[in-house]
Amino acid sequence: MSHILITAGPTRAYLDDVRYLTNASSGRMACALAEAALAKGHSVSIVSGPVSVKYPEEARVTSVVTTGDMLKKSLTLLPRVDGVIATAAPCDFEPKQRAKGKLPRQRGLVLDLKPTRDIIATLARQAMPSQWMIAFALEPDGDPARALKKITAKKCDLIVLNDLTALDTTTTSISVFDHSHAMVGQRDGTKASVACWLLELIDTYADKGNLSR
């Protein structure tokens, strides 16, 4: 059985001590994947941003807030796991300088932002050859072109494409592509049923030695 790291939920980039930027993510898919993995006998560690969903008690959960926090904790756990499923929607940008207190509303606001570090790409660069990396990619129009670029750039074994209809719902539709850009499966349904199907696919690939970057 494998030890799987799942990144989950959103992260926050604080503009001041009150306001922040974030991405929409409920953590439901991560929760469903954790439940499916545990049911198959795997061990699960979750690094999650702020969510209201309750993860399985058997999973080891670490709560974080910022993208930097999520990356740091994931890197700490990386040597102990067999693979990573990156379902999180970390904030892609953060202010170059965080203001103290609360910015006055009357002044208006112009944001000067910088990109945050790419979590899955960083993990993939530091992973051992035997460790597999699977990333989720949300594309608003469902076009796989950008997702396929990500699988190469981020050095992932599989990339899971979904779209805006998956946000804050109990259902989803995914397409899975491997590092040769071939679509290896597609599934619609509840997040619980899709998670079970995806775990079966991952286990099949891993058993055949096809998860290699």
PDB file of C-alpha atoms in Angstrom:
ATOM      1  CA  MET A   1       0.000   0.000   0.000  1.00  0.00           C
ATOM      2  CA  SER A   2       1.075   3.574  -0.656  1.00  0.00           C
ATOM      3  CA  HIS A   3       1.396   6.691   1.445  1.00  0.00           C
ATOM      4  CA  ILE A   4      -0.294   9.478  -0.532  1.00  0.00           C
ATOM      5  CA  LEU A   5       0.037  13.219  -0.003  1.00  0.00           C
ATOM      6  CA  ILE A   6      -3.008  15.242  -1.061  1.00  0.00           C
ATOM      7  CA  THR A   7      -2.899  19.030  -1.266  1.00  0.00           C
ATOM      8  CA  ALA A   8      -6.326  20.530  -0.789  1.00  0.00           C
ATOM      9  CA  GLY A   9      -8.451  23.647  -0.642  1.00  0.00           C
ATOM     10  CA  PRO A  10      -7.535  27.273  -1.326  1.00  0.00           C
ATOM     11  CA  THR A  11      -4.769  29.425   0.083  1.00  0.00           C
ATOM     12  CA  ARG A  12      -4.802  33.098   0.978  1.00  0.00           C
ATOM     13  CA  ALA A  13      -2.544  36.008   0.049  1.00  0.00           C
ATOM     14  CA  TYR A  14      -3.096  38.820   2.529  1.00  0.00           C
ATOM     15  CA  LEU A  15      -3.188  42.411   1.258  1.00  0.00           C
ATOM     16  CA  ASP A  16      -3.343  43.725   4.827  1.00  0.00           C
ATOM     17  CA  ASP A  17      -4.257  42.182   8.169  1.00  0.00           C
ATOM     18  CA  VAL A  18      -7.923  41.849   7.118  1.00  0.00           C
ATOM     19  CA  ARG A  19      -8.225  41.466   3.345  1.00  0.00           C
ATOM     20  CA  TYR A  20      -6.846  38.705   1.188  1.00  0.00           C
ATOM     21  CA  LEU A  21      -6.847  37.217  -2.315  1.00  0.00           C
ATOM     22  CA  THR A  22      -7.884  33.601  -2.693  1.00  0.00           C
ATOM     23  CA  ASN A  23      -9.114  30.979  -5.152  1.00  0.00           C
ATOM     24  CA  ALA A  24     -12.418  29.133  -5.006  1.00  0.00           C
ATOM     25  CA  SER A  25     -11.987  25.612  -3.634  1.00  0.00           C
ATOM     26  CA  SER A  26     -14.213  23.652  -1.256  1.00  0.00           C
ATOM     27  CA  GLY A  27     -11.862  20.742  -0.532  1.00  0.00           C
ATOM     28  CA  ARG A  28     -14.614  18.269  -1.454  1.00  0.00           C
ATOM     29  CA  MET A  29     -12.622  16.493  -4.163  1.00  0.00           C
ATOM     30  CA  ALA A  30      -9.626  16.130  -1.868  1.00  0.00           C
ATOM     31  CA  CYS A  31     -11.882  14.737   0.843  1.00  0.00           C
ATOM     32  CA  ALA A  32     -13.403  12.232  -1.590  1.00  0.00           C
ATOM     33  CA  LEU A  33      -9.955  11.153  -2.778  1.00  0.00           C
ATOM     34  CA  ALA A  34      -8.766  10.722   0.795  1.00  0.00           C
ATOM     35  CA  GLU A  35     -11.786   8.555   1.617  1.00  0.00           C
ATOM     36  CA  ALA A  36     -11.261   6.458  -1.521  1.00  0.00           C
ATOM     37  CA  ALA A  37      -7.547   6.017  -0.823  1.00  0.00           C
ATOM     38  CA  LEU A  38      -8.135   5.022   2.798  1.00  0.00           C
ATOM     39  CA  ALA A  39     -10.803   2.527   1.724  1.00  0.00           C
ATOM     40  CA  LYS A  40      -8.206   0.876  -0.520  1.00  0.00           C
ATOM     41  CA  GLY A  41      -5.757   0.577   2.378  1.00  0.00           C
ATOM     42  CA  HIS A  42      -3.483   3.495   1.555  1.00  0.00           C
ATOM     43  CA  SER A  43      -2.159   5.951   4.122  1.00  0.00           C
ATOM     44  CA  VAL A  44      -3.110   9.581   3.512  1.00  0.00           C
ATOM     45  CA  SER A  45      -1.588  12.889   4.548  1.00  0.00           C
ATOM     46  CA  ILE A  46      -3.479  16.064   3.648  1.00  0.00           C
ATOM     47  CA  VAL A  47      -2.094  19.593   3.541  1.00  0.00           C
ATOM     48  CA  SER A  48      -5.142  21.826   3.346  1.00  0.00           C
ATOM     49  CA  GLY A  49      -5.934  25.486   3.124  1.00  0.00           C
ATOM     50  CA  PRO A  50      -9.005  26.917   4.891  1.00  0.00           C
ATOM     51  CA  VAL A  51     -12.095  24.799   4.161  1.00  0.00           C
ATOM     52  CA  SER A  52     -15.302  23.863   5.961  1.00  0.00           C
ATOM     53  CA  VAL A  53     -15.292  20.237   4.810  1.00  0.00           C
ATOM     54  CA  LYS A  54     -14.376  17.589   7.389  1.00  0.00           C
ATOM     55  CA  TYR A  55     -11.613  15.244   6.285  1.00  0.00           C
ATOM     56  CA  PRO A  56     -11.559  11.568   7.329  1.00  0.00           C
ATOM     57  CA  GLU A  57     -10.286  11.011  10.864  1.00  0.00           C
ATOM     58  CA  GLU A  58      -7.829   8.395   9.600  1.00  0.00           C
ATOM     59  CA  ALA A  59      -6.048  10.967   7.437  1.00  0.00           C
ATOM     60  CA  ARG A  60      -3.209  13.031   8.867  1.00  0.00           C
ATOM     61  CA  VAL A  61      -4.280  16.606   8.218  1.00  0.00           C
ATOM     62  CA  THR A  62      -2.118  19.718   8.390  1.00  0.00           C
ATOM     63  CA  SER A  63      -3.902  23.054   8.083  1.00  0.00           C
ATOM     64  CA  VAL A  64      -2.140  25.939   6.350  1.00  0.00           C
ATOM     65  CA  VAL A  65      -3.127  29.409   5.154  1.00  0.00           C
ATOM     66  CA  THR A  66      -0.721  30.726   2.525  1.00  0.00           C
ATOM     67  CA  THR A  67       0.760  29.183  -0.607  1.00  0.00           C
ATOM     68  CA  GLY A  68       4.185  29.415   1.000  1.00  0.00           C
ATOM     69  CA  ASP A  69       2.914  27.501   4.031  1.00  0.00           C
ATOM     70  CA  MET A  70       1.420  24.788   1.811  1.00  0.00           C
ATOM     71  CA  LEU A  71       4.636  24.399  -0.151  1.00  0.00           C
ATOM     72  CA  LYS A  72       6.817  24.313   2.962  1.00  0.00           C
ATOM     73  CA  LYS A  73       4.726  21.631   4.675  1.00  0.00           C
ATOM     74  CA  SER A  74       4.400  19.579   1.479  1.00  0.00           C
ATOM     75  CA  LEU A  75       8.173  19.623   1.020  1.00  0.00           C
ATOM     76  CA  THR A  76       8.576  18.430   4.604  1.00  0.00           C
ATOM     77  CA  LEU A  77       6.247  15.485   3.952  1.00  0.00           C
ATOM     78  CA  LEU A  78       7.571  14.657   0.473  1.00  0.00           C
ATOM     79  CA  PRO A  79      10.363  12.236   1.544  1.00  0.00           C
ATOM     80  CA  ARG A  80       7.789  10.109   3.420  1.00  0.00           C
ATOM     81  CA  VAL A  81       5.239   9.589   0.630  1.00  0.00           C
ATOM     82  CA  ASP A  82       4.976   7.461  -2.498  1.00  0.00           C
ATOM     83  CA  GLY A  83       3.044  10.002  -4.518  1.00  0.00           C
ATOM     84  CA  VAL A  84       1.263  13.337  -4.566  1.00  0.00           C
ATOM     85  CA  ILE A  85      -2.236  14.260  -5.740  1.00  0.00           C
ATOM     86  CA  ALA A  86      -2.404  18.043  -6.033  1.00  0.00           C
ATOM     87  CA  THR A  87      -6.065  19.038  -5.867  1.00  0.00           C
ATOM     88  CA  ALA A  88      -5.413  22.355  -4.105  1.00  0.00           C
ATOM     89  CA  ALA A  89      -6.183  25.713  -5.693  1.00  0.00           C
ATOM     90  CA  PRO A  90      -3.341  27.779  -4.228  1.00  0.00           C
ATOM     91  CA  CYS A  91      -3.403  31.517  -4.756  1.00  0.00           C
ATOM     92  CA  ASP A  92      -1.199  32.243  -7.765  1.00  0.00           C
ATOM     93  CA  PHE A  93      -0.267  35.791  -6.769  1.00  0.00           C
ATOM     94  CA  GLU A  94       0.624  37.652  -3.596  1.00  0.00           C
ATOM     95  CA  PRO A  95       1.295  41.330  -2.872  1.00  0.00           C
ATOM     96  CA  LYS A  96       4.896  42.431  -3.111  1.00  0.00           C
ATOM     97  CA  GLN A  97       4.368  44.130   0.218  1.00  0.00           C
ATOM     98  CA  ARG A  98       1.694  43.344   2.803  1.00  0.00           C
ATOM     99  CA  ALA A  99       0.210  46.401   4.476  1.00  0.00           C
ATOM    100  CA  LYS A 100      -0.150  46.594   8.242  1.00  0.00           C
ATOM    101  CA  GLY A 101      -3.543  47.037   9.812  1.00  0.00           C
ATOM    102  CA  LYS A 102      -6.435  47.729   7.446  1.00  0.00           C
ATOM    103  CA  LEU A 103      -6.043  49.811   4.297  1.00  0.00           C
ATOM    104  CA  PRO A 104      -8.450  52.785   4.248  1.00  0.00           C
ATOM    105  CA  ARG A 105     -11.336  52.285   1.834  1.00  0.00           C
ATOM    106  CA  GLN A 106     -11.331  55.939   0.783  1.00  0.00           C
ATOM    107  CA  ARG A 107      -7.894  55.704  -0.813  1.00  0.00           C
ATOM    108  CA  GLY A 108      -8.835  53.194  -3.488  1.00  0.00           C
ATOM    109  CA  LEU A 109      -6.495  50.325  -4.155  1.00  0.00           C
ATOM    110  CA  VAL A 110      -3.949  49.453  -6.839  1.00  0.00           C
ATOM    111  CA  LEU A 111      -2.342  46.063  -6.310  1.00  0.00           C
ATOM    112  CA  ASP A 112       1.298  45.318  -7.040  1.00  0.00           C
ATOM    113  CA  LEU A 113       1.487  41.531  -7.177  1.00  0.00           C
ATOM    114  CA  LYS A 114       4.133  38.882  -7.737  1.00  0.00           C
ATOM    115  CA  PRO A 115       3.665  35.199  -8.620  1.00  0.00           C
ATOM    116  CA  THR A 116       3.772  32.642  -5.832  1.00  0.00           C
ATOM    117  CA  ARG A 117       5.934  29.543  -6.158  1.00  0.00           C
ATOM    118  CA  ASP A 118       4.361  26.673  -8.092  1.00  0.00           C
ATOM    119  CA  ILE A 119       3.748  23.931  -5.539  1.00  0.00           C
ATOM    120  CA  ILE A 120       3.438  20.851  -7.751  1.00  0.00           C
ATOM    121  CA  ALA A 121       6.301  21.928 -10.034  1.00  0.00           C
ATOM    122  CA  THR A 122       8.561  22.448  -7.021  1.00  0.00           C
ATOM    123  CA  LEU A 123       7.595  19.097  -5.522  1.00  0.00           C
ATOM    124  CA  ALA A 124       8.178  17.336  -8.846  1.00  0.00           C
ATOM    125  CA  ARG A 125      11.662  18.848  -9.160  1.00  0.00           C
ATOM    126  CA  GLN A 126      12.617  17.566  -5.714  1.00  0.00           C
ATOM    127  CA  ALA A 127      10.877  14.188  -5.909  1.00  0.00           C
ATOM    128  CA  MET A 128      12.675  10.886  -6.287  1.00  0.00           C
ATOM    129  CA  PRO A 129      12.184   9.053  -9.612  1.00  0.00           C
ATOM    130  CA  SER A 130      10.014   6.478  -7.841  1.00  0.00           C
ATOM    131  CA  GLN A 131       7.594   9.126  -6.543  1.00  0.00           C
ATOM    132  CA  TRP A 132       4.632   9.968  -8.774  1.00  0.00           C
ATOM    133  CA  MET A 133       2.993  13.355  -9.235  1.00  0.00           C
ATOM    134  CA  ILE A 134      -0.620  13.957 -10.254  1.00  0.00           C
ATOM    135  CA  ALA A 135      -1.991  17.475 -10.668  1.00  0.00           C
ATOM    136  CA  PHE A 136      -5.470  18.873 -11.161  1.00  0.00           C
ATOM    137  CA  ALA A 137      -5.884  21.646 -13.734  1.00  0.00           C
ATOM    138  CA  LEU A 138      -9.021  23.763 -13.901  1.00  0.00           C
ATOM    139  CA  GLU A 139      -9.592  25.270 -17.331  1.00  0.00           C
ATOM    140  CA  PRO A 140     -12.753  27.418 -17.673  1.00  0.00           C
ATOM    141  CA  ASP A 141     -13.520  26.245 -21.204  1.00  0.00           C
ATOM    142  CA  GLY A 142     -12.431  22.647 -20.671  1.00  0.00           C
ATOM    143  CA  ASP A 143      -9.770  23.029 -23.379  1.00  0.00           C
ATOM    144  CA  PRO A 144      -6.971  20.523 -22.675  1.00  0.00           C
ATOM    145  CA  ALA A 145      -4.275  22.517 -24.506  1.00  0.00           C
ATOM    146  CA  ARG A 146      -3.138  24.516 -21.464  1.00  0.00           C
ATOM    147  CA  ALA A 147      -3.416  21.476 -19.204  1.00  0.00           C
ATOM    148  CA  LEU A 148      -1.172  19.488 -21.544  1.00  0.00           C
ATOM    149  CA  LYS A 149       1.434  22.243 -21.411  1.00  0.00           C
ATOM    150  CA  LYS A 150       1.290  22.053 -17.619  1.00  0.00           C
ATOM    151  CA  ILE A 151       1.933  18.307 -17.500  1.00  0.00           C
ATOM    152  CA  THR A 152       5.211  18.861 -19.350  1.00  0.00           C
ATOM    153  CA  ALA A 153       6.236  22.054 -17.559  1.00  0.00           C
ATOM    154  CA  LYS A 154       5.425  20.674 -14.109  1.00  0.00           C
ATOM    155  CA  LYS A 155       6.859  17.194 -14.826  1.00  0.00           C
ATOM    156  CA  CYS A 156       3.719  15.331 -13.762  1.00  0.00           C
ATOM    157  CA  ASP A 157       2.791  11.733 -14.476  1.00  0.00           C
ATOM    158  CA  LEU A 158      -0.912  12.453 -14.938  1.00  0.00           C
ATOM    159  CA  ILE A 159      -2.947  15.625 -15.136  1.00  0.00           C
ATOM    160  CA  VAL A 160      -6.635  15.760 -14.281  1.00  0.00           C
ATOM    161  CA  LEU A 161      -8.598  18.339 -16.252  1.00  0.00           C
ATOM    162  CA  ASN A 162     -11.803  19.795 -14.849  1.00  0.00           C
ATOM    163  CA  ASP A 163     -13.779  22.998 -15.399  1.00  0.00           C
ATOM    164  CA  LEU A 164     -15.756  25.659 -13.554  1.00  0.00           C
ATOM    165  CA  THR A 165     -18.803  23.421 -13.116  1.00  0.00           C
ATOM    166  CA  ALA A 166     -16.878  21.479 -10.449  1.00  0.00           C
ATOM    167  CA  LEU A 167     -16.594  24.447  -8.089  1.00  0.00           C
ATOM    168  CA  ASP A 168     -18.447  24.159  -4.776  1.00  0.00           C
ATOM    169  CA  THR A 169     -20.604  21.220  -5.891  1.00  0.00           C
ATOM    170  CA  THR A 170     -20.772  17.517  -5.083  1.00  0.00           C
ATOM    171  CA  THR A 171     -20.380  16.496  -8.743  1.00  0.00           C
ATOM    172  CA  THR A 172     -17.575  16.815 -11.258  1.00  0.00           C
ATOM    173  CA  SER A 173     -16.422  15.882 -14.740  1.00  0.00           C
ATOM    174  CA  ILE A 174     -12.767  15.040 -15.335  1.00  0.00           C
ATOM    175  CA  SER A 175     -10.495  13.984 -18.164  1.00  0.00           C
ATOM    176  CA  VAL A 176      -7.132  12.408 -17.365  1.00  0.00           C
ATOM    177  CA  PHE A 177      -4.035  12.731 -19.564  1.00  0.00           C
ATOM    178  CA  ASP A 178      -0.635  11.070 -19.214  1.00  0.00           C
ATOM    179  CA  HIS A 179       2.796  12.559 -19.882  1.00  0.00           C
ATOM    180  CA  SER A 180       2.610  11.506 -23.550  1.00  0.00           C
ATOM    181  CA  HIS A 181      -0.505  13.752 -23.815  1.00  0.00           C
ATOM    182  CA  ALA A 182      -2.777  10.758 -24.402  1.00  0.00           C
ATOM    183  CA  MET A 183      -6.184  10.861 -22.734  1.00  0.00           C
ATOM    184  CA  VAL A 184      -6.325   7.762 -20.552  1.00  0.00           C
ATOM    185  CA  GLY A 185      -9.813   8.192 -19.129  1.00  0.00           C
ATOM    186  CA  GLN A 186     -12.856  10.394 -18.610  1.00  0.00           C
ATOM    187  CA  ARG A 187     -15.464  10.324 -15.873  1.00  0.00           C
ATOM    188  CA  ASP A 188     -18.582  12.222 -14.787  1.00  0.00           C
ATOM    189  CA  GLY A 189     -20.484  11.798 -11.550  1.00  0.00           C
ATOM    190  CA  THR A 190     -20.396  12.559  -7.873  1.00  0.00           C
ATOM    191  CA  LYS A 191     -17.009  13.520  -6.527  1.00  0.00           C
ATOM    192  CA  ALA A 192     -17.093  10.384  -4.382  1.00  0.00           C
ATOM    193  CA  SER A 193     -17.626   8.077  -7.376  1.00  0.00           C
ATOM    194  CA  VAL A 194     -15.124   9.936  -9.550  1.00  0.00           C
ATOM    195  CA  ALA A 195     -12.539   9.779  -6.758  1.00  0.00           C
ATOM    196  CA  CYS A 196     -12.940   5.994  -6.492  1.00  0.00           C
ATOM    197  CA  TRP A 197     -12.506   5.652 -10.247  1.00  0.00           C
ATOM    198  CA  LEU A 198      -9.431   7.903 -10.246  1.00  0.00           C
ATOM    199  CA  LEU A 199      -7.789   5.953  -7.414  1.00  0.00           C
ATOM    200  CA  GLU A 200      -8.331   2.731  -9.372  1.00  0.00           C
ATOM    201  CA  LEU A 201      -6.669   4.346 -12.386  1.00  0.00           C
ATOM    202  CA  ILE A 202      -3.729   5.567 -10.310  1.00  0.00           C
ATOM    203  CA  ASP A 203      -3.246   2.155  -8.686  1.00  0.00           C
ATOM    204  CA  THR A 204      -3.382   0.433 -12.072  1.00  0.00           C
ATOM    205  CA  TYR A 205      -0.771   2.784 -13.502  1.00  0.00           C
ATOM    206  CA  ALA A 206       1.446   2.435 -10.430  1.00  0.00           C
ATOM    207  CA  ASP A 207       1.216  -1.373 -10.408  1.00  0.00           C
ATOM    208  CA  LYS A 208       2.275  -1.493 -14.061  1.00  0.00           C
ATOM    209  CA  GLY A 209       5.162   0.904 -13.445  1.00  0.00           C
ATOM    210  CA  ASN A 210       3.658   3.482 -15.797  1.00  0.00           C
ATOM    211  CA  LEU A 211       3.915   6.392 -13.387  1.00  0.00           C
ATOM    212  CA  SER A 212       7.299   7.765 -14.377  1.00  0.00           C
ATOM    213  CA  ARG A 213       8.380  11.270 -15.169  1.00  0.00           C
TER     214      ARG A 213
END
